[in-house]
Tab-separated table of C-alpha atoms in Angstrom:
chain	number	residue	atom	x	y	z
A	2	MET	CA	75.935	144.820	71.239
A	3	ARG	CA	77.494	146.122	68.054
A	4	PHE	CA	79.133	149.100	66.450
A	5	GLU	CA	77.534	150.792	63.405
A	6	VAL	CA	78.816	153.534	60.959
A	7	VAL	CA	76.774	156.552	60.274
A	8	PRO	CA	76.807	158.427	56.979
A	9	ARG	CA	78.531	161.498	58.520
A	10	HIS	CA	82.007	162.719	58.811
A	11	ARG	CA	83.953	163.701	61.965
A	12	GLY	CA	85.727	167.111	62.141
A	13	TRP	CA	82.828	169.395	62.538
A	14	SER	CA	83.384	170.004	66.271
A	15	ALA	CA	86.154	172.441	65.366
A	16	LEU	CA	83.392	174.767	64.121
A	17	GLY	CA	81.357	174.376	67.170
A	18	LEU	CA	78.946	171.580	66.109
A	19	PRO	CA	77.930	168.820	68.513
A	20	ASP	CA	78.795	165.110	68.180
A	21	LEU	CA	76.876	164.106	65.042
A	22	ARG	CA	77.175	160.328	65.402
A	23	GLY	CA	73.866	160.133	67.229
A	24	PHE	CA	73.219	158.246	70.352
A	25	ALA	CA	70.972	155.131	70.359
A	26	PRO	CA	71.574	152.867	73.406
A	27	GLN	CA	68.035	151.489	73.104
A	28	ARG	CA	69.231	149.722	69.933
A	29	ARG	CA	72.385	148.278	71.786
A	30	VAL	CA	74.728	150.117	69.376
A	31	VAL	CA	77.729	152.521	69.577
A	32	ARG	CA	77.970	154.633	66.526
A	33	ARG	CA	81.161	155.581	64.589
A	34	TYR	CA	81.787	158.144	61.827
A	35	LEU	CA	81.965	157.441	58.107
A	36	GLY	CA	85.172	155.771	57.093
A	37	GLU	CA	85.733	154.192	60.523
A	38	PRO	CA	85.430	150.456	61.069
A	39	PRO	CA	82.334	149.113	62.965
A	40	GLU	CA	84.304	148.024	65.938
A	41	PHE	CA	86.311	149.599	68.762
A	42	PRO	CA	89.497	151.299	67.467
A	43	ARG	CA	92.666	149.337	67.783
A	44	ARG	CA	90.571	146.405	68.839
A	45	ALA	CA	93.339	143.739	68.645
A	46	ASP	CA	95.728	145.775	70.712
A	47	VAL	CA	93.108	146.432	73.348
A	48	ALA	CA	92.113	142.763	73.463
A	49	ALA	CA	95.773	141.729	73.801
A	50	GLY	CA	96.407	144.093	76.700
A	51	ARG	CA	98.835	146.176	74.810
A	52	LEU	CA	96.702	149.361	75.358
A	53	GLY	CA	95.563	150.808	78.740
A	54	PHE	CA	93.309	153.768	79.526
A	55	ASP	CA	96.286	156.120	79.449
A	56	ASP	CA	96.904	155.103	75.779
A	57	LEU	CA	93.285	155.870	74.546
A	58	THR	CA	92.420	159.077	72.814
A	59	LEU	CA	89.553	161.147	74.038
A	60	ASP	CA	87.504	160.074	70.967
A	61	GLU	CA	88.051	156.442	72.033
A	62	VAL	CA	87.117	157.090	75.579
A	63	TRP	CA	83.833	158.703	74.410
A	64	LEU	CA	83.092	155.425	72.625
A	65	LEU	CA	83.450	153.683	76.038
A	66	HIS	CA	81.060	156.272	77.505
A	67	ASP	CA	78.435	155.343	74.952
A	68	LEU	CA	79.121	151.659	75.553
A	69	ALA	CA	78.528	152.192	79.271
A	70	HIS	CA	75.019	153.440	78.542
A	71	VAL	CA	74.443	150.323	76.529
A	72	LEU	CA	75.676	148.228	79.440
A	73	TRP	CA	73.236	149.846	81.784
A	74	TYR	CA	70.302	149.444	79.434
A	75	ASP	CA	71.233	145.843	79.308
A	76	VAL	CA	71.349	145.522	83.101
A	77	ALA	CA	67.927	147.130	83.366
A	78	THR	CA	66.435	144.825	80.711
A	79	LEU	CA	67.967	141.690	82.304
A	80	THR	CA	66.855	142.670	85.795
A	81	PHE	CA	63.372	144.016	85.121
A	82	GLY	CA	62.380	142.767	81.738
A	83	ALA	CA	62.203	144.501	78.324
A	84	PRO	CA	58.411	145.335	78.524
A	85	ARG	CA	59.052	147.756	81.394
A	86	TRP	CA	60.823	150.129	78.972
A	87	ARG	CA	57.373	151.016	77.703
A	88	GLU	CA	56.522	152.558	81.169
A	89	ARG	CA	57.315	156.275	81.294
A	90	ASP	CA	58.708	156.366	84.897
A	91	PHE	CA	60.811	153.287	84.363
A	92	PHE	CA	62.397	154.754	81.208
A	93	LEU	CA	63.034	158.076	82.901
A	94	THR	CA	64.632	156.370	85.819
A	95	GLN	CA	66.765	153.900	83.991
A	96	HIS	CA	68.040	156.411	81.303
A	97	LEU	CA	69.104	158.832	84.094
A	98	VAL	CA	70.721	155.912	85.935
A	99	SER	CA	72.562	155.072	82.730
A	100	GLU	CA	73.942	158.560	82.791
A	101	ALA	CA	75.129	158.148	86.356
A	102	PHE	CA	76.482	154.734	85.757
A	103	ALA	CA	78.547	155.939	82.707
A	104	VAL	CA	79.990	158.742	84.714
A	105	LEU	CA	80.809	156.628	87.817
A	106	LEU	CA	82.281	153.716	85.884
A	107	LEU	CA	84.535	155.794	83.632
A	108	ASP	CA	85.219	159.153	85.378
A	109	TYR	CA	85.103	158.178	89.100
A	110	HIS	CA	86.447	154.558	89.073
A	111	VAL	CA	88.844	154.586	86.115
A	112	LEU	CA	89.732	157.822	84.387
A	113	SER	CA	90.333	159.688	87.682
A	114	GLN	CA	93.466	157.450	87.996
A	115	SER	CA	94.560	157.993	84.396
A	116	ARG	CA	96.175	160.780	82.474
A	117	HIS	CA	92.713	161.839	81.308
A	118	HIS	CA	91.491	162.757	84.732
A	119	GLY	CA	87.920	162.092	83.659
A	120	LEU	CA	85.774	162.819	80.666
A	121	ALA	CA	82.393	164.244	81.581
A	122	VAL	CA	83.911	165.602	84.801
A	123	ASP	CA	87.488	166.537	85.687
A	124	LEU	CA	88.639	164.307	88.632
A	125	ASP	CA	92.056	163.565	89.995
A	126	PHE	CA	92.027	160.502	92.316
A	127	ALA	CA	95.205	161.416	94.113
A	128	GLY	CA	94.140	165.039	94.627
A	129	TRP	CA	90.705	163.973	95.858
A	130	GLU	CA	92.279	161.610	98.416
A	131	ARG	CA	94.500	164.424	99.608
A	132	ALA	CA	91.371	166.644	100.053
A	133	ARG	CA	89.719	163.914	102.040
A	134	GLU	CA	92.496	164.007	104.603
A	135	ARG	CA	91.206	167.465	105.509
A	136	LEU	CA	87.507	166.933	104.761
A	137	SER	CA	86.360	163.911	106.644
A	138	LYS	CA	82.814	163.942	105.179
A	139	LEU	CA	84.042	163.672	101.690
A	140	PRO	CA	83.548	160.084	100.439
A	141	PRO	CA	86.114	158.317	98.229
A	142	LEU	CA	85.462	158.568	94.505
A	143	ASP	CA	85.167	154.806	94.094
A	144	SER	CA	82.972	154.112	97.193
A	145	PHE	CA	79.363	153.005	97.593
A	146	ALA	CA	78.751	156.317	99.433
A	147	MET	CA	79.647	158.285	96.412
A	148	CYS	CA	77.684	155.944	94.155
A	149	ARG	CA	74.626	156.453	96.283
A	150	GLU	CA	74.948	160.224	96.345
A	151	LEU	CA	75.681	160.564	92.571
A	152	VAL	CA	72.738	158.411	91.569
A	153	ARG	CA	70.410	160.309	93.798
A	154	HIS	CA	71.875	163.601	92.355
A	155	TYR	CA	71.119	162.491	88.826
A	156	LEU	CA	67.655	161.308	89.644
A	157	ALA	CA	66.339	164.001	91.812
A	158	GLY	CA	68.999	166.703	92.087
A	159	ASP	CA	68.774	166.742	95.899
A	160	SER	CA	71.808	164.825	97.183
A	161	ARG	CA	73.056	166.417	100.377
A	162	LEU	CA	76.582	165.939	99.229
A	163	PHE	CA	75.853	168.282	96.298
A	164	THR	CA	73.350	170.710	97.898
A	165	THR	CA	75.386	171.043	101.178
A	166	PRO	CA	78.932	169.915	100.428
A	167	PRO	CA	81.620	169.792	103.210
A	168	ARG	CA	82.875	173.066	104.317
A	169	ALA	CA	86.265	173.796	102.810
A	170	SER	CA	88.698	176.643	102.070
A	171	GLY	CA	91.448	177.443	99.599
A	172	ALA	CA	92.327	174.782	97.079
A	173	ASP	CA	89.884	172.270	98.642
A	174	ALA	CA	87.002	174.816	98.129
A	175	GLU	CA	88.009	175.371	94.576
A	176	LEU	CA	88.204	171.622	93.861
A	177	LEU	CA	84.695	171.033	95.304
A	178	ALA	CA	83.236	173.984	93.525
A	179	ARG	CA	84.489	172.841	90.103
A	180	TRP	CA	83.258	169.269	90.709
A	181	ARG	CA	79.917	170.325	92.110
A	182	ASP	CA	79.151	173.042	89.585
A	183	HIS	CA	79.785	170.622	86.730
A	184	GLU	CA	77.784	167.822	88.107
A	185	ALA	CA	74.928	170.175	89.062
A	186	SER	CA	74.796	171.568	85.535
A	187	TYR	CA	75.212	168.323	83.733
A	188	SER	CA	72.638	166.381	85.712
A	189	GLU	CA	70.039	169.252	85.593
A	190	LYS	CA	70.401	169.171	81.819
A	191	GLN	CA	69.931	165.393	81.652
A	192	ARG	CA	66.813	165.516	83.884
A	193	TRP	CA	65.414	167.852	81.192
A	194	TYR	CA	66.689	165.945	78.191
A	195	VAL	CA	65.255	162.615	79.404
A	196	PHE	CA	61.660	163.934	79.270
A	197	LEU	CA	62.221	165.263	75.823
A	198	TRP	CA	63.651	161.934	74.704
A	199	TRP	CA	60.618	160.036	76.058
A	200	ASP	CA	58.256	162.472	74.384
A	201	ALA	CA	60.095	162.016	71.096
A	202	LEU	CA	60.132	158.252	71.372
A	203	THR	CA	56.392	158.110	72.155
A	204	GLY	CA	55.132	160.810	69.792
A	205	ARG	CA	53.940	163.185	72.453
A	206	PRO	CA	54.369	166.989	72.374
A	207	LEU	CA	57.688	167.852	73.919
A	208	SER	CA	57.524	168.668	77.604
A	209	ASN	CA	59.374	171.512	79.201
A	210	VAL	CA	59.828	169.783	82.568
A	211	ARG	CA	62.593	168.197	84.477
A	212	ALA	CA	62.406	164.743	86.022
A	213	GLU	CA	62.639	164.362	89.808
A	214	ILE	CA	62.653	160.740	90.794
A	215	ASP	CA	62.905	159.260	94.263
A	216	ASP	CA	64.329	155.727	94.164
A	217	PRO	CA	66.373	154.980	97.263
A	218	THR	CA	67.308	151.422	96.161
A	219	ILE	CA	68.557	151.546	92.560
A	220	ALA	CA	72.007	152.753	93.740
A	221	GLU	CA	72.556	149.174	95.190
A	222	LEU	CA	72.150	147.670	91.698
A	223	VAL	CA	74.450	150.354	90.278
A	224	TRP	CA	77.086	149.458	92.874
A	225	LEU	CA	76.893	145.790	92.200
A	226	THR	CA	77.240	146.370	88.477
A	227	LEU	CA	80.173	148.731	89.023
A	228	GLN	CA	81.853	145.993	91.000
A	229	GLN	CA	81.267	143.532	88.150
A	230	PHE	CA	83.145	145.762	85.794
A	231	THR	CA	85.942	146.838	88.053
A	232	ALA	CA	86.652	144.567	91.051
A	233	ASP	CA	84.940	141.224	90.748
A	234	PRO	CA	86.911	138.132	89.843
A	235	GLU	CA	87.304	137.472	86.128
A	236	PRO	CA	84.935	134.442	86.159
A	237	ALA	CA	82.159	136.490	87.651
A	238	PHE	CA	82.665	139.058	84.882
A	239	GLU	CA	82.692	136.434	82.212
A	240	ALA	CA	79.480	134.898	83.591
A	241	HIS	CA	77.764	138.255	83.347
A	242	VAL	CA	78.888	138.817	79.755
A	243	GLU	CA	77.701	135.332	78.739
A	244	ARG	CA	74.430	135.747	80.365
A	245	ALA	CA	73.813	139.100	78.646
A	246	ALA	CA	74.938	137.669	75.289
A	247	ARG	CA	72.651	134.659	75.620
A	248	ARG	CA	69.565	136.670	76.501
A	249	LEU	CA	70.092	139.840	74.523
A	250	ARG	CA	71.936	138.849	71.326
A	251	ASP	CA	68.738	138.809	69.204
A	252	ALA	CA	66.703	141.233	71.337
A	253	SER	CA	64.661	143.756	69.505
A	254	ASP	CA	64.598	147.463	70.259
A	255	PRO	CA	62.191	147.805	73.265
A	256	LEU	CA	61.616	151.482	72.400
A	257	ALA	CA	61.101	151.100	68.652
A	258	LEU	CA	58.942	153.909	67.299
A	259	ASP	CA	55.250	152.967	66.876
A	260	ALA	CA	53.926	153.016	63.329
A	261	ALA	CA	51.555	155.861	64.373
A	262	VAL	CA	54.518	158.112	65.373
A	263	VAL	CA	56.239	157.476	62.117
A	264	ALA	CA	53.046	158.159	60.171
A	265	ALA	CA	52.368	161.374	61.961
A	266	GLU	CA	55.915	162.664	61.263
A	267	ALA	CA	55.533	161.808	57.584
A	268	SER	CA	53.055	164.724	57.264
A	269	GLY	CA	54.304	166.735	60.200
A	270	ARG	CA	57.508	168.259	61.346
A	271	PRO	CA	60.198	165.797	62.483
A	272	ASP	CA	62.473	167.151	65.226
A	273	PHE	CA	65.942	166.379	64.199
A	274	ARG	CA	67.290	166.708	67.714
A	275	PHE	CA	65.773	163.190	68.176
A	276	ARG	CA	65.654	161.819	64.540
A	277	ASP	CA	68.508	160.672	62.290
A	278	ALA	CA	68.324	162.292	58.874
A	279	ALA	CA	69.703	159.005	57.444
A	280	ALA	CA	66.196	157.452	58.043
A	281	PHE	CA	64.516	159.851	55.614
A	282	ASP	CA	64.570	159.899	51.854
A	283	ALA	CA	66.076	162.905	49.950
A	284	THR	CA	62.702	164.220	48.690
A	285	THR	CA	61.361	164.462	52.235
A	286	LEU	CA	64.496	166.167	53.531
A	287	ALA	CA	64.597	168.573	50.656
A	288	ALA	CA	60.976	169.624	51.439
A	289	ILE	CA	61.899	170.203	55.036
A	290	VAL	CA	64.998	172.237	54.179
A	291	GLU	CA	62.841	174.327	51.829
A	292	ARG	CA	60.345	175.180	54.556
A	293	ALA	CA	63.124	175.995	57.099
A	294	ARG	CA	63.377	179.634	56.496
A	295	GLU	CA	63.457	180.721	60.130
A	296	PRO	CA	65.951	179.553	62.796
A	297	ALA	CA	64.470	176.646	64.823
A	298	ALA	CA	65.984	173.824	66.825
A	299	GLU	CA	64.018	171.150	64.939
A	300	GLU	CA	65.724	172.020	61.640
A	301	LEU	CA	69.039	173.115	63.130
A	302	PHE	CA	70.011	169.606	63.895
A	303	LEU	CA	68.964	168.498	60.404
A	304	PHE	CA	71.233	171.118	58.983
A	305	TRP	CA	74.083	169.830	61.158
A	306	GLN	CA	73.499	166.205	60.069
A	307	LEU	CA	73.363	167.214	56.411
A	308	LEU	CA	76.503	169.279	56.636
A	309	ALA	CA	78.353	166.345	58.088
A	310	THR	CA	77.656	164.207	55.004
A	311	THR	CA	80.774	166.020	53.713
A	312	THR	CA	83.934	167.356	55.395
A	313	PRO	CA	84.572	170.890	56.564
A	314	GLU	CA	87.490	171.055	54.081
A	315	ARG	CA	85.164	170.875	51.133
A	316	LEU	CA	83.583	174.222	52.219
A	317	SER	CA	85.066	177.546	51.347
A	318	ALA	CA	86.525	179.760	54.081
A	319	ALA	CA	83.482	181.980	54.053
A	320	GLU	CA	81.117	179.026	54.228
A	321	ARG	CA	83.002	177.646	57.242
A	322	ALA	CA	82.811	181.044	58.885
A	323	ALA	CA	79.074	181.039	58.402
A	324	VAL	CA	78.717	177.565	59.986
A	325	ALA	CA	80.850	178.618	63.001
A	326	ALA	CA	78.795	181.837	63.262
A	327	LEU	CA	75.507	179.954	63.335
A	328	ALA	CA	76.896	177.358	65.826
A	329	ALA	CA	77.860	180.067	68.186
A	330	SER	CA	74.721	182.165	67.770
A	331	VAL	CA	72.268	179.428	68.387
A	332	GLN	CA	73.677	179.224	71.950
A	333	THR	CA	72.129	182.705	72.456
A	334	ALA	CA	68.666	184.197	72.249
A	335	THR	CA	69.503	185.779	68.838
A	336	PRO	CA	70.483	183.255	66.136
A	337	ASP	CA	72.413	184.703	63.191
A	338	ARG	CA	69.809	184.866	60.438
A	339	ALA	CA	72.316	185.504	57.715
A	340	ALA	CA	74.381	182.517	58.829
A	341	TRP	CA	71.191	180.421	58.959
A	342	ALA	CA	70.383	181.344	55.328
A	343	THR	CA	73.901	180.490	54.181
A	344	VAL	CA	73.795	177.058	56.012
A	345	ARG	CA	70.384	176.308	54.575
A	346	GLU	CA	71.805	176.851	51.063
A	347	LEU	CA	74.652	174.553	51.864
A	348	CYS	CA	72.169	171.923	52.995
A	349	ARG	CA	70.214	172.337	49.753
A	350	ARG	CA	73.424	171.875	47.849
A	351	ARG	CA	74.320	168.660	49.803
A	352	LEU	CA	70.954	167.141	48.963
A	353	ALA	CA	71.291	168.112	45.322
A	354	GLU	CA	74.658	166.328	45.412
A	355	GLY	CA	73.106	163.139	46.865
A	356	ALA	CA	73.545	163.442	50.578
A	357	ALA	CA	70.892	160.802	51.459
A	358	PRO	CA	72.398	157.507	50.164
A	359	THR	CA	71.167	155.174	52.958
A	360	ASP	CA	69.528	151.864	52.090
A	361	PRO	CA	65.733	152.247	52.321
A	362	ALA	CA	65.423	148.850	53.953
A	363	SER	CA	67.507	149.957	56.936
A	364	ARG	CA	65.948	153.458	57.491
A	365	ALA	CA	63.231	152.453	59.948
A	366	ALA	CA	65.860	151.137	62.455
A	367	TRP	CA	67.872	154.350	62.255
A	368	ARG	CA	65.069	156.755	62.871
A	369	ALA	CA	65.258	157.382	66.616
A	370	ALA	CA	68.595	158.863	67.726
A	371	PHE	CA	69.584	161.576	70.135
A	372	PHE	CA	71.701	164.514	69.050
A	373	LEU	CA	71.579	167.089	71.739
A	374	PRO	CA	74.952	167.721	73.281
C-alpha cells in the first residue's frame, strides 16, 4: 500500500468540517493533507522502535485506523479473490467487517491499554477488567468472544451482548452505557453508509436502507488476522506481509468506476460525498458551484473540499464565522441559507484563484473517495 497527498489543507475541523482527506481503501492508499510527506509521520523513529502508541498524536492514530481498513481489504482479496468485490453482498460484508476490524485492532486490542484509551470508542483496559470482576458475562476486550460479538453487531446490529448487555449498576452501568451507546450509533451509521458507498461506486440511485448481514463464520477470519497483527511470532507476521506484498503490489483497484458511471456523471450531478473534487476540471466544478443555489448534501461536500484548498487563516473572521455557521446548521433540518450563499461565493473565489491544479492524467484514479464523517 502507499500514502498519497491530497490537494487540501488540514485545520478545518476547528470550524466543524469533517476530515477532508477522503477515504479510499479500495485503492490501497492512506491519504495525507497538502504539505505532508507521502509516508507515515516520523517514520524512521517508528521503524526504529523509538516511538510507541503512547507517543503518537491522534492524527497519527487516525492514519493507522485508515491503514487497518486497507489491511482488511487486502485480507479479503487474498482470501476470496479480487473479482468478488464486484458482488454487492460481498462488498457490503467486507467493508463492514473492515470497520469492525479497524476498531477491534486499534481500540480494543491496543489503544485501550495506551494513554489514548481508544479512538473510535473510549475504552480503558484496566477499568474494563475491574468491571469484569463483578460482571461475569462481560468478555475481555481482546478475546475471541468480544471479536465475535462486535463483528456480528457491525454486520447485523443484533449481537446479544449489545441488545441485552449484562445487568449492572453504578459505575459499571455507566461504563456499559457509554460503550454500548457509542457502538450502537456508530455501527448503525456504518450499515447505512455502506449501501450509499456501494451505490455510488456502481452508479445506482442512492439507497436509503441499512445493511443487515448474517455471516456467522467471518469473525473467525477476523480473529486470526487480529492475532497476526498482535500476538503471532514475528516470522508469521513477516510471512503475511511478504505474501500480501507479492500478490498485491501491482494490483488494480477492484472497485474502479465503470466508464458508464463516469460518463453519466459528466452530464449529471456528481455527489461529492463520494467523489473527490480533485478528479474534476475547474470548468466543471465552476458550473456545479454556479448551479448550487440551494443547500444540498451533494454540493455541500464539494464546498468543503474547495474551501480546504486554502487554509482557514486566509479567510476573514466573518467568512470563518459563516463557514462555522453552515457546518453547524447542516446537522439540523434547517441549513443556514445566508451562510450557504457566503460559502458558495468563497468557493467561486477559490476556483477563480485556481483551486483545481491536479494533473489531468491522474484524475480518473482519484474520483471515488468517501467523505462522510
